[in-house]
CSV table of C-alpha atoms and ligand atoms in Angstrom, one decimal:
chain,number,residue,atom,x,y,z
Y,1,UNK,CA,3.2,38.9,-14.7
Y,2,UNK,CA,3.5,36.5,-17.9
Y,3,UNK,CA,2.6,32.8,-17.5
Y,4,UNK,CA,5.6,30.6,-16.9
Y,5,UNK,CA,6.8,27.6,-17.2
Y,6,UNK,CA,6.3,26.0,-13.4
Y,7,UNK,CA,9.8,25.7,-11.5
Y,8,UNK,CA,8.5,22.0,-10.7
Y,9,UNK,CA,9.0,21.8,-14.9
Y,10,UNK,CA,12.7,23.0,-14.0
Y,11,UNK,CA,13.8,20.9,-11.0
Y,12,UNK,CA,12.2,18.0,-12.1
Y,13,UNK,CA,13.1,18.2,-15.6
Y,14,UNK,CA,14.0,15.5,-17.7
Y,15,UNK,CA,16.9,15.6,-19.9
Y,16,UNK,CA,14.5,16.6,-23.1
Y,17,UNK,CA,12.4,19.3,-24.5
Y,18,UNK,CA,12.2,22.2,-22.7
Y,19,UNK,CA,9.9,24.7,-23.8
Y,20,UNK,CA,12.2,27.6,-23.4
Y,21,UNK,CA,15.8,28.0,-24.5
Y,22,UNK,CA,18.1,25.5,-22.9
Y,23,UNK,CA,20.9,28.5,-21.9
Y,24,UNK,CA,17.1,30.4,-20.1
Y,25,UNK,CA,16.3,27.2,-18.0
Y,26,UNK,CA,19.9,26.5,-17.0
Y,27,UNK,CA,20.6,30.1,-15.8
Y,28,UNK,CA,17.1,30.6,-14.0
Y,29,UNK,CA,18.1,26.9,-12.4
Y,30,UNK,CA,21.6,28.3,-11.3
Y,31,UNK,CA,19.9,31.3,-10.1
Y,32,UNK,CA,17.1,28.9,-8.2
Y,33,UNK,CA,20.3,27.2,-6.5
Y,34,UNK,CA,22.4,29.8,-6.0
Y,35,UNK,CA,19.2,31.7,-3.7
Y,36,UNK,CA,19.1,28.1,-2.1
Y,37,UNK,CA,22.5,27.8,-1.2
Y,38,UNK,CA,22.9,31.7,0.3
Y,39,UNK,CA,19.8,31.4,2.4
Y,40,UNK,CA,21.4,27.8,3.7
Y,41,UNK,CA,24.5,29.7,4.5
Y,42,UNK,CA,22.8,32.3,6.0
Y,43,UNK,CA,20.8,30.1,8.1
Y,44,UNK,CA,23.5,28.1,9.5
Y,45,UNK,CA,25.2,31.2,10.9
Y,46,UNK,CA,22.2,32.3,12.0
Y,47,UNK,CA,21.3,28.9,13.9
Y,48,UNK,CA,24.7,29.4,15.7
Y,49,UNK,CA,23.9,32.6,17.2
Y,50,UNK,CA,21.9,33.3,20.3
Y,51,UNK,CA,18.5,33.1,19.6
Y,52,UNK,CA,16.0,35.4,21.1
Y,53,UNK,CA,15.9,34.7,25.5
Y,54,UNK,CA,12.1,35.3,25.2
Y,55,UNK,CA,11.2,33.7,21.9
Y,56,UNK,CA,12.8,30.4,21.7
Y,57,UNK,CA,12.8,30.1,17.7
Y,58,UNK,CA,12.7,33.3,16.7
Y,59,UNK,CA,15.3,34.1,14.6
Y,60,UNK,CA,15.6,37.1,12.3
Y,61,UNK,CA,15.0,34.8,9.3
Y,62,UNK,CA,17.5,36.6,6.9
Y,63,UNK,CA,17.2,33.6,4.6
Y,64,UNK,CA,13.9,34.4,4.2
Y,65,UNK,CA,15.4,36.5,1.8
Y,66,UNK,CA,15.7,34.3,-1.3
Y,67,UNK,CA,12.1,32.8,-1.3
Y,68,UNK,CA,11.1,36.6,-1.5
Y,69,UNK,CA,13.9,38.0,-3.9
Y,70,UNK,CA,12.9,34.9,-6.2
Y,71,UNK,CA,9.2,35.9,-5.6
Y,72,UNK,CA,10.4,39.0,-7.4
Y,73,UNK,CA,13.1,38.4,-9.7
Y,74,UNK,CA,11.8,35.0,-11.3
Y,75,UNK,CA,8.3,34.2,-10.4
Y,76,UNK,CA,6.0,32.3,-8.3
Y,77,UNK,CA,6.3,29.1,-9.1
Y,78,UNK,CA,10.6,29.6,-8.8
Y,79,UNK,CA,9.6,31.2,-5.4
Y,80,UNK,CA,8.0,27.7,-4.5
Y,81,UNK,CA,10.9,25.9,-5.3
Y,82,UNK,CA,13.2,28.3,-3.5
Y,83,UNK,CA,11.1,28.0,-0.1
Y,84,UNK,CA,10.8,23.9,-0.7
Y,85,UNK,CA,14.2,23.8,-1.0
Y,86,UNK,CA,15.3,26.1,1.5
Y,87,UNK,CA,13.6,24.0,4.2
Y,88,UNK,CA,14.5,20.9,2.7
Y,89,UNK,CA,18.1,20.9,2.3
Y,90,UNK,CA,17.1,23.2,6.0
Y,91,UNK,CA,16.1,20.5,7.7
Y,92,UNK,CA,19.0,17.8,6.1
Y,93,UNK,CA,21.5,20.0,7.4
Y,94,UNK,CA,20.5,20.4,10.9
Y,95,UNK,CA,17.0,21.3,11.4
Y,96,UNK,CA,15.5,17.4,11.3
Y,97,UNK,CA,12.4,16.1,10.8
Y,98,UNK,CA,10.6,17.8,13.2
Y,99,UNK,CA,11.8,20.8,12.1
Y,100,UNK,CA,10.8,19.9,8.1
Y,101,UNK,CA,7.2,19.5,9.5
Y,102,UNK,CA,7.1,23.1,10.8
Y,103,UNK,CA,9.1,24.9,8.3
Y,104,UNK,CA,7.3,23.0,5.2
Y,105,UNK,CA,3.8,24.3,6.1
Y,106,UNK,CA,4.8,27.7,7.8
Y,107,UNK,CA,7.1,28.4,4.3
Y,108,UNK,CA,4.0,27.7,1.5
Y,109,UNK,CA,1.5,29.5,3.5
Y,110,UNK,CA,3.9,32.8,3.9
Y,111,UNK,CA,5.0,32.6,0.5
Y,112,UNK,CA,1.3,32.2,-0.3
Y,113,UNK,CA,0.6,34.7,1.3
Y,114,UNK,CA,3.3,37.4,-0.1
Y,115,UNK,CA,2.6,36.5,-3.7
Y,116,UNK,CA,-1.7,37.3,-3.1
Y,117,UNK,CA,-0.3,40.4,-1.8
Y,118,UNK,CA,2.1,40.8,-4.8
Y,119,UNK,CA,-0.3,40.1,-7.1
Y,120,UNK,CA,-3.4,42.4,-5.4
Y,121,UNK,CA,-1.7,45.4,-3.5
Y,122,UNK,CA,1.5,45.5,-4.4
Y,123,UNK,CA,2.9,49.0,-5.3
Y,124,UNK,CA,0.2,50.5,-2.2
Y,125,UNK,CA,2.1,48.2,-0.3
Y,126,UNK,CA,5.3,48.2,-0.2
Y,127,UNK,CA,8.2,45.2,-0.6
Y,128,UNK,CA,8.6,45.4,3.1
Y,129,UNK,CA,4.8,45.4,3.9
Y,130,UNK,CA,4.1,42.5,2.3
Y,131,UNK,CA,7.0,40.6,4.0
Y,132,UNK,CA,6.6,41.7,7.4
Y,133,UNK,CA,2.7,40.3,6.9
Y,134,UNK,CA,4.3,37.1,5.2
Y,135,UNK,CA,6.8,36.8,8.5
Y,136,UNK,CA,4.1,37.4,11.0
Y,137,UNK,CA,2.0,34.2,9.2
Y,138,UNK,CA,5.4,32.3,9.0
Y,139,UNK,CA,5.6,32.6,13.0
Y,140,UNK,CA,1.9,32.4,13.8
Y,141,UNK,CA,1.8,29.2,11.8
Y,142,UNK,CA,5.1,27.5,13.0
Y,143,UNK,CA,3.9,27.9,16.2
Y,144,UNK,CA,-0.1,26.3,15.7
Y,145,UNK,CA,2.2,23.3,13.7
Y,146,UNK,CA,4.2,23.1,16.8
Y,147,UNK,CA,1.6,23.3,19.3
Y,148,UNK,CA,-0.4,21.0,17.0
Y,149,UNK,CA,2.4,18.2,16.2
Y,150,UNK,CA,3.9,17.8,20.3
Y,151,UNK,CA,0.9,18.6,22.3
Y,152,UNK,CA,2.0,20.9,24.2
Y,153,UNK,CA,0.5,24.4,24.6
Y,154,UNK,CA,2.7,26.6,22.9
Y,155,UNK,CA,0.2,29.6,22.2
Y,156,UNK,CA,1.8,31.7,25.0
Y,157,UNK,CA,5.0,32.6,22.4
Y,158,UNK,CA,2.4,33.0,19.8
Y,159,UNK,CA,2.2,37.0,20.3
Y,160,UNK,CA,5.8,37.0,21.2
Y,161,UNK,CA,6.5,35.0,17.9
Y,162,UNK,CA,4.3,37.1,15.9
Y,163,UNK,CA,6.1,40.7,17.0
Y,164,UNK,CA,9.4,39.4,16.2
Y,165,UNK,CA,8.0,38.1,12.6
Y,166,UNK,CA,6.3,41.8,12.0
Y,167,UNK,CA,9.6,43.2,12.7
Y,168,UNK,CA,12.3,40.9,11.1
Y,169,UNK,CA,9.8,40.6,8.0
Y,170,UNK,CA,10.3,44.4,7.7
Y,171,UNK,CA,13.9,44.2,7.8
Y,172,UNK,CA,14.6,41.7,5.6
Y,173,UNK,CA,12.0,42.9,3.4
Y,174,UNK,CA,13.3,46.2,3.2
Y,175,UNK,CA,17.0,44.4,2.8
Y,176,UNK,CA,15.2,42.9,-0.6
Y,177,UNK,CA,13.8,45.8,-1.9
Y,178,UNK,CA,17.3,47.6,-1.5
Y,179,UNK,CA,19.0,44.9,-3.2
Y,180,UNK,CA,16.6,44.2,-6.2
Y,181,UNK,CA,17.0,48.4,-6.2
Y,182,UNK,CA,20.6,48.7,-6.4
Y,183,UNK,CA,20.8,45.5,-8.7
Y,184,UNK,CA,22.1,46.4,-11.9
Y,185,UNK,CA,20.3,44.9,-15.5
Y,186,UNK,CA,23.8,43.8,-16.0
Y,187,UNK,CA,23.7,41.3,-13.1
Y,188,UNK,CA,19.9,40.1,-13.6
Y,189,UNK,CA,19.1,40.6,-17.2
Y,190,UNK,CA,21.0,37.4,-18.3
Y,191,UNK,CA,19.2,35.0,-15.5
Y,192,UNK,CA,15.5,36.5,-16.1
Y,193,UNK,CA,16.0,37.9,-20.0
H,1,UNK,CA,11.2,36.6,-17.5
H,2,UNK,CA,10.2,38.9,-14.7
H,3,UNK,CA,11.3,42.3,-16.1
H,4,UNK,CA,7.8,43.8,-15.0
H,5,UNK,CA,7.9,42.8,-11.7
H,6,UNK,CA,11.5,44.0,-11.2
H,7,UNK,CA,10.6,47.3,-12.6
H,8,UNK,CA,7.8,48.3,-10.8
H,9,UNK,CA,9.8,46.6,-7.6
H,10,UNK,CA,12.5,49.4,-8.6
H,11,UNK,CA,10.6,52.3,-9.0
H,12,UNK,CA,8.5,51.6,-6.0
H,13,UNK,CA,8.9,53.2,-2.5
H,14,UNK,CA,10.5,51.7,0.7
H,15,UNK,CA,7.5,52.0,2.8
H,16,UNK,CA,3.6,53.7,2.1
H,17,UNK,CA,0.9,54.5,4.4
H,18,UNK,CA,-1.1,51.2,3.4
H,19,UNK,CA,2.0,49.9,5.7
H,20,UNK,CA,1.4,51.6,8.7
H,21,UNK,CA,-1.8,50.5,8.0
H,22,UNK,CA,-1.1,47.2,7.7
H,23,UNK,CA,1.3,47.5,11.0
H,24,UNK,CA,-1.1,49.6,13.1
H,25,UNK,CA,-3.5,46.7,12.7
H,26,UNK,CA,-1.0,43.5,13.2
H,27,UNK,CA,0.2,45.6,16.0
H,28,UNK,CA,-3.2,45.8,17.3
H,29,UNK,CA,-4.5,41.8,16.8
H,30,UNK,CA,-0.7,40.9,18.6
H,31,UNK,CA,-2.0,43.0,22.1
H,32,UNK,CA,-5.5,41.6,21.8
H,33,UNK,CA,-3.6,38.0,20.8
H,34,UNK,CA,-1.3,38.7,23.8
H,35,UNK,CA,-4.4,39.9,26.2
H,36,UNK,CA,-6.5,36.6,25.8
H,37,UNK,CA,-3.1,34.6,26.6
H,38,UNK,CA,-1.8,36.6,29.2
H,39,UNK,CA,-5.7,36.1,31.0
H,40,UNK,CA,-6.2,32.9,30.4
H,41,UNK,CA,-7.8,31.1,33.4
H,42,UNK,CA,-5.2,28.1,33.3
H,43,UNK,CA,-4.9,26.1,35.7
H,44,UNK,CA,-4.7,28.8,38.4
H,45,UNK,CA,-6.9,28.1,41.6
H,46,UNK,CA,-8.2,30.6,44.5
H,47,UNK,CA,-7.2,29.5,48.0
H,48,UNK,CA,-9.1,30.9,50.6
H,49,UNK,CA,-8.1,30.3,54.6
H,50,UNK,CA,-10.4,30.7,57.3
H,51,UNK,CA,-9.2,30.2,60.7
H,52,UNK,CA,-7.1,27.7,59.3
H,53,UNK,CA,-9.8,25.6,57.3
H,54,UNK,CA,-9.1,25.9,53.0
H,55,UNK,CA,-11.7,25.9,50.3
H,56,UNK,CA,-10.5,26.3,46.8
H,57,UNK,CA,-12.0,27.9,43.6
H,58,UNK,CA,-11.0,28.2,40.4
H,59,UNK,CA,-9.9,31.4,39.3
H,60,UNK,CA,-11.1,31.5,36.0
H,61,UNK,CA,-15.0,30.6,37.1
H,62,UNK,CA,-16.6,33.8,38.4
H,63,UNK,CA,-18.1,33.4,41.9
H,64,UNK,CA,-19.3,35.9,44.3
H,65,UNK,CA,-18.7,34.4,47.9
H,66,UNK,CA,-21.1,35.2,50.7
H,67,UNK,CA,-18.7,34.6,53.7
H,68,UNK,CA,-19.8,35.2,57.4
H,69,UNK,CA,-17.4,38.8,57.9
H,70,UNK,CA,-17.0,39.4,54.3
H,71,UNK,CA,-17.5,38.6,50.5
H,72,UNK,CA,-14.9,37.6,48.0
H,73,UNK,CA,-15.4,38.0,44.4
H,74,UNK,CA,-13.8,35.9,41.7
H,75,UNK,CA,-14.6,38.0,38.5
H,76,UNK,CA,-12.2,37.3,35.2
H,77,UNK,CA,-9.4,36.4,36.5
H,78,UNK,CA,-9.5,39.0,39.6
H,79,UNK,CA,-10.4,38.6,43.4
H,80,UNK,CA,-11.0,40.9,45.8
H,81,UNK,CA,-12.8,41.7,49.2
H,82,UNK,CA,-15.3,43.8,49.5
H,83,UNK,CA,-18.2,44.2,52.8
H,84,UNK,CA,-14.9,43.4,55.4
H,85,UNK,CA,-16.4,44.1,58.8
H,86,UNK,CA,-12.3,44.1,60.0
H,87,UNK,CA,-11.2,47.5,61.4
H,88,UNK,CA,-8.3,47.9,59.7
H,89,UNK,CA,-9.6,46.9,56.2
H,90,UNK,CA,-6.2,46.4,55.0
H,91,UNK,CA,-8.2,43.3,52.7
H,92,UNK,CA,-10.4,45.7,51.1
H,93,UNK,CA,-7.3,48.2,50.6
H,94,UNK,CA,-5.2,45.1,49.0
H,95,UNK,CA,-7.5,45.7,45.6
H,96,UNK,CA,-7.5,43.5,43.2
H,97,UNK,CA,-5.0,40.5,42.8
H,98,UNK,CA,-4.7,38.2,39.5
H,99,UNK,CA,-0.7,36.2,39.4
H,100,UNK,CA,-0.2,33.4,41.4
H,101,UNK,CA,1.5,33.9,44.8
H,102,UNK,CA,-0.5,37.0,45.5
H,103,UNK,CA,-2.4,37.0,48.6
H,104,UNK,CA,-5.2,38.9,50.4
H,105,UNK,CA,-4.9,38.9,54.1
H,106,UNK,CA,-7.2,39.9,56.4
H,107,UNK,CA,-5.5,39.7,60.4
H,108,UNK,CA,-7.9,40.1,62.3
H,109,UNK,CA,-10.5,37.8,61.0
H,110,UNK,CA,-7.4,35.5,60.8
H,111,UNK,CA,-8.4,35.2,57.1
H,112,UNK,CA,-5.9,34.4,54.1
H,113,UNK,CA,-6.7,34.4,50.4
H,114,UNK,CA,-3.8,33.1,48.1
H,115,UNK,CA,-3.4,32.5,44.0
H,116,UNK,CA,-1.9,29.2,43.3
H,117,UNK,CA,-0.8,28.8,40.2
H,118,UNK,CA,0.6,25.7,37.5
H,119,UNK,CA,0.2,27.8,34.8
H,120,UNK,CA,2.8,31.0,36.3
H,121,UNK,CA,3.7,32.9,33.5
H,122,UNK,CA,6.6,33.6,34.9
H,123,UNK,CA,7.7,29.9,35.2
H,124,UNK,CA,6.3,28.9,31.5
H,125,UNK,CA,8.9,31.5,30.1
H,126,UNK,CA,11.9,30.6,32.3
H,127,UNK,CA,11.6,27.5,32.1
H,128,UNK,CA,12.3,27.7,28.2
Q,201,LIG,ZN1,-9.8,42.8,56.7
């Protein structure tokens, strides 16, 4: 992977001199929002679903999708600003402040997580490996946080929590390997060229 | 700005054995994960009635109780009877218990072991 200009450069960037072409940075930010806004859509009509009657906060985490498909389509730092984002705007739109403080940490350590893997076993291991491992730390870490932040001993869903990460990771993670697959040079090669 | 990654991302397979892998051991540290939860000695407590007097242990402190007509033994997170001198020995036969509201009885030494338990499993879940 080539060294890049850190998405914190992009979203925080002032009007002048960026390094890159102007018409790169603005389509890699549209592409940075556009994964932000889907995985808030998806969310929401996730969040009005039925969750889980034995894992109270699992969801399948379909959103999850656009940290990871960023991960692989733009880079690591844009897959920072994706997560960040995601739970940001996340928490603003419904999730709250208690929320923000699980999501937050739960989001950079998975992330983290995936892009070691990337970076180290990638190819052995496939898309959907690495994001069912990423998944599994994004539940076993929401639930310490919680646990941690309100006291109360939470650690019983932490094995519950932990399954259903292993196998919505899998899922979504094979969901973004099949998309990155079937996506044409067309489509990506003006956001990444 | 990513072309490499994409490419090898494309010409990569859906799953490999490093998965399973991967899998076969998450799988494996969610049971023992699940197995230190499920026997944890909360806040669970060993009732034992003798001709109507109580005496409570806790059920997650191991104990091996001498009793005149027979022994009880509290041994992670299981009790059970053993050296009955009852004729029936429906105590002995009742095995192990470990949930709360199990019970050991023994009739005719008018003789009544019970699990109480805050910490019910079942009870934590439902009442999420
Ligand atoms: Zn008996």
């Amino acid at each position: 992977m080539k060294k890049l200009p850190l998405s914190k450069s992009v979203c925080m960037k002032p009007a002048g001199a960026p390094k890159r072409g102007e018409r790169n940075d603005t389509r890699r930010l549209t592409a940075i929002a556009f994964l932000v806004a889907v995985a808030l859509v998806v969310s929401l009509i996730e969040s009005a679903l039925p969750s889980f009657p034995l894992a109270p906060g699992a969801k399948l985490g379909l959103s999850n999708i656009a940290p990871l498909f960023a991960l692989i389509m733009l880079g690591v730092g844009d897959a920072y600003a994706v997560m960040i984002l995601k739970c940001l705007l996340g928490a603003t739109l419904g999730g709250g402040l208690t929320g923000l403080m699980y999501s937050v940490p739960s989001g950079l350590v998975s992330l983290t997580v995936e892009i070691v893997l990337m970076k180290l076993v990638f190819d052995k291991m496939s898309v959907a490996g690495i994001s069912l491992v990423g998944a599994v730390a994004f539940n076993a870490m929401q639930v310490l946080m919680a646990s941690a932040i309100t006291g109360v001993d939470l650690v019983i869903l932490l094995p519950i929590l932990m399954a259903a990460g292993l196998l919505a990771g899998a899922f979504t993670g094979l969901l973004t390997y099949y998309i990155v697959k079937k996506l044409p040079y067309s489509v990506y090669g003006s956001a990444v060229g | 700005m990513n072309l490499e990654t994409v490419k090898r991302v494309k010409k990569s397979k859906p799953f490999t054995v490093i998965d399973a892998v991967i899998v076969a051991v998450l799988a494996a540290l969610i049971g023992v994960i699940s197995w230190l939860v499920f026997r944890a000695p909360s806040a669970e407590t060993v009732v034992i009635t003798e001709n109507g007097v109580s005496h409570e242990y806790s059920l997650g402190k191991n104990a091996e109780i001498k009793l005149e007509h027979m022994t009880v033994h509290i041994k992670d997170g299981y009790v059970w009877v053993t050296d009955s001198d009852c004729r029936d020995g429906t105590c002995e036969h009742t095995g192990k218990i470990s949930r709360a509201g199990q019970s050991i009885v023994c009739l005719p030494n008018n003789f009544v072991i019970t699990i109480n338990g805050k910490g019910d499993l079942d009870w934590e879940l439902g009442r999420q």
